[in-house]
């Protein structure tokens, strides 16, 4: 069974600095999708960035980028120029490719605090 | 464009009762999934519906059930509520296509007393 592990329960970063959140996963599949979701106190899960496993190039969305290491099964999220609004729970998620396996498998999350 | 709408936002029920939660997906999204979020277990997948058919189901007891209507709106039902069912229930919708991320609603906070 696939699993997703986030080893950092809490992280803190100074405003305008850069922070990296770690995620590792376990799967025997070769094709899959990886996501980072943000959950602020409003509770709504917001998609931050996604990565297709078959793509070598790391995904980037404005200040958010990932370091995808397929062989190591690692998928870290880098937040540059951190802002107060980035404070939230961040969840790494895996989704299998194809068929009926459409559900997301989440890690336990990393709580990110941003200091002014 | 309206997002995923979940109702109600908060709910308090007594042990043994049943509850129905509602989810309206983004217009055009035909896939709807439900997740349970608790401090101890994190986010766990309940079930997924596509075109009114349950396509995938998580490891939850039969007390948890759901359905999807022709307009893609979905409901989930929990019967014979237990204290451990207290959680945030999140609904997510998606366009057809494997690579699309899900769009989540703000959830229903269920408290069982």
PDB file of N, CA, C and O in Angstrom, chain B residues 7-22 63 76-87 89 108-113:
ATOM      1  N   UNK B   7     -22.644  21.744   3.186  1.00  0.00           N
ATOM      2  CA  UNK B   7     -23.583  22.146   4.223  1.00  0.00           C
ATOM      3  C   UNK B   7     -23.958  20.951   5.087  1.00  0.00           C
ATOM      4  O   UNK B   7     -23.990  19.809   4.599  1.00  0.00           O
ATOM      5  N   UNK B   8     -24.214  21.180   6.378  1.00  0.00           N
ATOM      6  CA  UNK B   8     -23.984  22.444   7.081  1.00  0.00           C
ATOM      7  C   UNK B   8     -22.507  22.623   7.436  1.00  0.00           C
ATOM      8  O   UNK B   8     -21.714  21.729   7.220  1.00  0.00           O
ATOM      9  N   UNK B   9     -22.159  23.763   7.967  1.00  0.00           N
ATOM     10  CA  UNK B   9     -20.757  24.011   8.362  1.00  0.00           C
ATOM     11  C   UNK B   9     -20.448  23.317   9.683  1.00  0.00           C
ATOM     12  O   UNK B   9     -19.349  22.798   9.868  1.00  0.00           O
ATOM     13  N   UNK B  10     -21.422  23.340  10.577  1.00  0.00           N
ATOM     14  CA  UNK B  10     -21.250  22.718  11.899  1.00  0.00           C
ATOM     15  C   UNK B  10     -22.486  21.880  12.219  1.00  0.00           C
ATOM     16  O   UNK B  10     -23.595  22.215  11.818  1.00  0.00           O
ATOM     17  N   UNK B  11     -22.225  20.827  12.978  1.00  0.00           N
ATOM     18  CA  UNK B  11     -23.318  19.921  13.323  1.00  0.00           C
ATOM     19  C   UNK B  11     -22.993  19.258  14.660  1.00  0.00           C
ATOM     20  O   UNK B  11     -21.862  18.789  14.860  1.00  0.00           O
ATOM     21  N   UNK B  12     -23.974  19.222  15.549  1.00  0.00           N
ATOM     22  CA  UNK B  12     -23.810  18.499  16.810  1.00  0.00           C
ATOM     23  C   UNK B  12     -24.891  17.445  16.873  1.00  0.00           C
ATOM     24  O   UNK B  12     -26.089  17.755  16.732  1.00  0.00           O
ATOM     25  N   UNK B  13     -24.468  16.200  17.079  1.00  0.00           N
ATOM     26  CA  UNK B  13     -25.403  15.089  17.136  1.00  0.00           C
ATOM     27  C   UNK B  13     -25.121  14.245  18.379  1.00  0.00           C
ATOM     28  O   UNK B  13     -24.039  14.306  18.958  1.00  0.00           O
ATOM     29  N   UNK B  14     -26.116  13.450  18.727  1.00  0.00           N
ATOM     30  CA  UNK B  14     -25.994  12.566  19.883  1.00  0.00           C
ATOM     31  C   UNK B  14     -25.646  11.159  19.418  1.00  0.00           C
ATOM     32  O   UNK B  14     -26.057  10.745  18.317  1.00  0.00           O
ATOM     33  N   UNK B  15     -24.906  10.451  20.219  1.00  0.00           N
ATOM     34  CA  UNK B  15     -24.570   9.052  19.911  1.00  0.00           C
ATOM     35  C   UNK B  15     -25.827   8.267  19.540  1.00  0.00           C
ATOM     36  O   UNK B  15     -26.865   8.396  20.184  1.00  0.00           O
ATOM     37  N   UNK B  16     -25.705   7.465  18.525  1.00  0.00           N
ATOM     38  CA  UNK B  16     -26.815   6.639  18.095  1.00  0.00           C
ATOM     39  C   UNK B  16     -27.661   7.268  16.999  1.00  0.00           C
ATOM     40  O   UNK B  16     -28.388   6.556  16.291  1.00  0.00           O
ATOM     41  N   UNK B  17     -27.574   8.584  16.853  1.00  0.00           N
ATOM     42  CA  UNK B  17     -28.328   9.246  15.802  1.00  0.00           C
ATOM     43  C   UNK B  17     -27.661   9.021  14.450  1.00  0.00           C
ATOM     44  O   UNK B  17     -26.574   8.452  14.360  1.00  0.00           O
ATOM     45  N   UNK B  18     -28.337   9.473  13.398  1.00  0.00           N
ATOM     46  CA  UNK B  18     -27.718   9.443  12.085  1.00  0.00           C
ATOM     47  C   UNK B  18     -27.608  10.878  11.558  1.00  0.00           C
ATOM     48  O   UNK B  18     -28.276  11.789  12.057  1.00  0.00           O
ATOM     49  N   UNK B  19     -26.758  11.067  10.567  1.00  0.00           N
ATOM     50  CA  UNK B  19     -26.527  12.404  10.038  1.00  0.00           C
ATOM     51  C   UNK B  19     -26.302  12.321   8.526  1.00  0.00           C
ATOM     52  O   UNK B  19     -25.777  11.327   8.011  1.00  0.00           O
ATOM     53  N   UNK B  20     -26.726  13.367   7.840  1.00  0.00           N
ATOM     54  CA  UNK B  20     -26.502  13.468   6.396  1.00  0.00           C
ATOM     55  C   UNK B  20     -25.796  14.781   6.098  1.00  0.00           C
ATOM     56  O   UNK B  20     -26.249  15.843   6.540  1.00  0.00           O
ATOM     57  N   UNK B  21     -24.698  14.687   5.370  1.00  0.00           N
ATOM     58  CA  UNK B  21     -23.932  15.852   4.975  1.00  0.00           C
ATOM     59  C   UNK B  21     -24.050  16.029   3.468  1.00  0.00           C
ATOM     60  O   UNK B  21     -24.118  15.051   2.726  1.00  0.00           O
ATOM     61  N   UNK B  22     -24.029  17.280   3.042  1.00  0.00           N
ATOM     62  CA  UNK B  22     -24.241  17.563   1.627  1.00  0.00           C
ATOM     63  C   UNK B  22     -23.042  18.261   1.008  1.00  0.00           C
ATOM     64  O   UNK B  22     -22.348  19.030   1.672  1.00  0.00           O
ATOM     65  N   UNK B  63     -21.491   1.756   8.283  1.00  0.00           N
ATOM     66  CA  UNK B  63     -22.313   2.866   8.788  1.00  0.00           C
ATOM     67  C   UNK B  63     -22.112   4.133   7.943  1.00  0.00           C
ATOM     68  O   UNK B  63     -22.931   5.032   7.966  1.00  0.00           O
ATOM     69  N   UNK B  76     -23.339  12.325   2.029  1.00  0.00           N
ATOM     70  CA  UNK B  76     -22.835  11.180   2.763  1.00  0.00           C
ATOM     71  C   UNK B  76     -23.656  11.044   4.049  1.00  0.00           C
ATOM     72  O   UNK B  76     -24.127  12.035   4.610  1.00  0.00           O
ATOM     73  N   UNK B  77     -23.851   9.832   4.450  1.00  0.00           N
ATOM     74  CA  UNK B  77     -24.674   9.528   5.603  1.00  0.00           C
ATOM     75  C   UNK B  77     -23.873   8.678   6.583  1.00  0.00           C
ATOM     76  O   UNK B  77     -23.133   7.772   6.170  1.00  0.00           O
ATOM     77  N   UNK B  78     -24.020   9.018   7.846  1.00  0.00           N
ATOM     78  CA  UNK B  78     -23.420   8.184   8.880  1.00  0.00           C
ATOM     79  C   UNK B  78     -24.539   7.761   9.825  1.00  0.00           C
ATOM     80  O   UNK B  78     -25.234   8.619  10.385  1.00  0.00           O
ATOM     81  N   UNK B  79     -24.731   6.487   9.972  1.00  0.00           N
ATOM     82  CA  UNK B  79     -25.780   5.981  10.862  1.00  0.00           C
ATOM     83  C   UNK B  79     -25.177   5.539  12.193  1.00  0.00           C
ATOM     84  O   UNK B  79     -23.960   5.311  12.296  1.00  0.00           O
ATOM     85  N   UNK B  80     -26.027   5.444  13.188  1.00  0.00           N
ATOM     86  CA  UNK B  80     -25.618   4.993  14.522  1.00  0.00           C
ATOM     87  C   UNK B  80     -24.296   5.651  14.942  1.00  0.00           C
ATOM     88  O   UNK B  80     -23.264   5.008  15.134  1.00  0.00           O
ATOM     89  N   UNK B  81     -24.355   6.960  15.068  1.00  0.00           N
ATOM     90  CA  UNK B  81     -23.149   7.736  15.344  1.00  0.00           C
ATOM     91  C   UNK B  81     -22.445   7.298  16.622  1.00  0.00           C
ATOM     92  O   UNK B  81     -23.078   6.968  17.641  1.00  0.00           O
ATOM     93  N   UNK B  82     -21.104   7.321  16.545  1.00  0.00           N
ATOM     94  CA  UNK B  82     -20.251   7.032  17.692  1.00  0.00           C
ATOM     95  C   UNK B  82     -19.414   8.264  18.003  1.00  0.00           C
ATOM     96  O   UNK B  82     -19.220   9.127  17.138  1.00  0.00           O
ATOM     97  N   UNK B  83     -18.915   8.337  19.239  1.00  0.00           N
ATOM     98  CA  UNK B  83     -18.104   9.494  19.623  1.00  0.00           C
ATOM     99  C   UNK B  83     -16.913   9.665  18.682  1.00  0.00           C
ATOM    100  O   UNK B  83     -16.524  10.786  18.348  1.00  0.00           O
ATOM    101  N   UNK B  84     -16.357   8.567  18.236  1.00  0.00           N
ATOM    102  CA  UNK B  84     -15.199   8.590  17.357  1.00  0.00           C
ATOM    103  C   UNK B  84     -15.476   9.114  15.961  1.00  0.00           C
ATOM    104  O   UNK B  84     -14.547   9.317  15.181  1.00  0.00           O
ATOM    105  N   UNK B  85     -16.726   9.324  15.653  1.00  0.00           N
ATOM    106  CA  UNK B  85     -17.078   9.881  14.333  1.00  0.00           C
ATOM    107  C   UNK B  85     -16.937  11.398  14.323  1.00  0.00           C
ATOM    108  O   UNK B  85     -17.072  12.024  13.262  1.00  0.00           O
ATOM    109  N   UNK B  86     -16.677  11.990  15.474  1.00  0.00           N
ATOM    110  CA  UNK B  86     -16.456  13.435  15.534  1.00  0.00           C
ATOM    111  C   UNK B  86     -15.235  13.779  14.690  1.00  0.00           C
ATOM    112  O   UNK B  86     -14.139  13.243  14.908  1.00  0.00           O
ATOM    113  N   UNK B  87     -15.430  14.655  13.725  1.00  0.00           N
ATOM    114  CA  UNK B  87     -14.356  14.950  12.775  1.00  0.00           C
ATOM    115  C   UNK B  87     -14.773  16.082  11.864  1.00  0.00           C
ATOM    116  O   UNK B  87     -15.925  16.524  11.871  1.00  0.00           O
ATOM    117  N   UNK B  89     -15.400  16.693   8.054  1.00  0.00           N
ATOM    118  CA  UNK B  89     -15.656  15.915   6.840  1.00  0.00           C
ATOM    119  C   UNK B  89     -15.510  16.843   5.643  1.00  0.00           C
ATOM    120  O   UNK B  89     -16.228  17.828   5.517  1.00  0.00           O
ATOM    121  N   UNK B 108     -17.538  20.097   6.836  1.00  0.00           N
ATOM    122  CA  UNK B 108     -18.560  20.085   7.874  1.00  0.00           C
ATOM    123  C   UNK B 108     -17.920  19.561   9.141  1.00  0.00           C
ATOM    124  O   UNK B 108     -17.359  18.460   9.144  1.00  0.00           O
ATOM    125  N   UNK B 109     -18.004  20.354  10.186  1.00  0.00           N
ATOM    126  CA  UNK B 109     -17.456  19.924  11.480  1.00  0.00           C
ATOM    127  C   UNK B 109     -18.553  19.210  12.238  1.00  0.00           C
ATOM    128  O   UNK B 109     -19.516  19.825  12.661  1.00  0.00           O
ATOM    129  N   UNK B 110     -18.409  17.894  12.394  1.00  0.00           N
ATOM    130  CA  UNK B 110     -19.383  17.080  13.108  1.00  0.00           C
ATOM    131  C   UNK B 110     -18.866  16.777  14.508  1.00  0.00           C
ATOM    132  O   UNK B 110     -17.743  16.279  14.676  1.00  0.00           O
ATOM    133  N   UNK B 111     -19.698  17.080  15.486  1.00  0.00           N
ATOM    134  CA  UNK B 111     -19.383  16.742  16.872  1.00  0.00           C
ATOM    135  C   UNK B 111     -20.445  15.785  17.379  1.00  0.00           C
ATOM    136  O   UNK B 111     -21.644  16.084  17.304  1.00  0.00           O
ATOM    137  N   UNK B 112     -20.006  14.643  17.889  1.00  0.00           N
ATOM    138  CA  UNK B 112     -20.931  13.652  18.446  1.00  0.00           C
ATOM    139  C   UNK B 112     -20.775  13.659  19.967  1.00  0.00           C
ATOM    140  O   UNK B 112     -19.668  13.488  20.492  1.00  0.00           O
ATOM    141  N   UNK B 113     -21.901  13.873  20.653  1.00  0.00           N
ATOM    142  CA  UNK B 113     -21.848  13.965  22.130  1.00  0.00           C
ATOM    143  C   UNK B 113     -22.656  12.836  22.755  1.00  0.00           C
ATOM    144  O   UNK B 113     -23.480  12.198  22.100  1.00  0.00           O
TER     145      UNK B 113
END
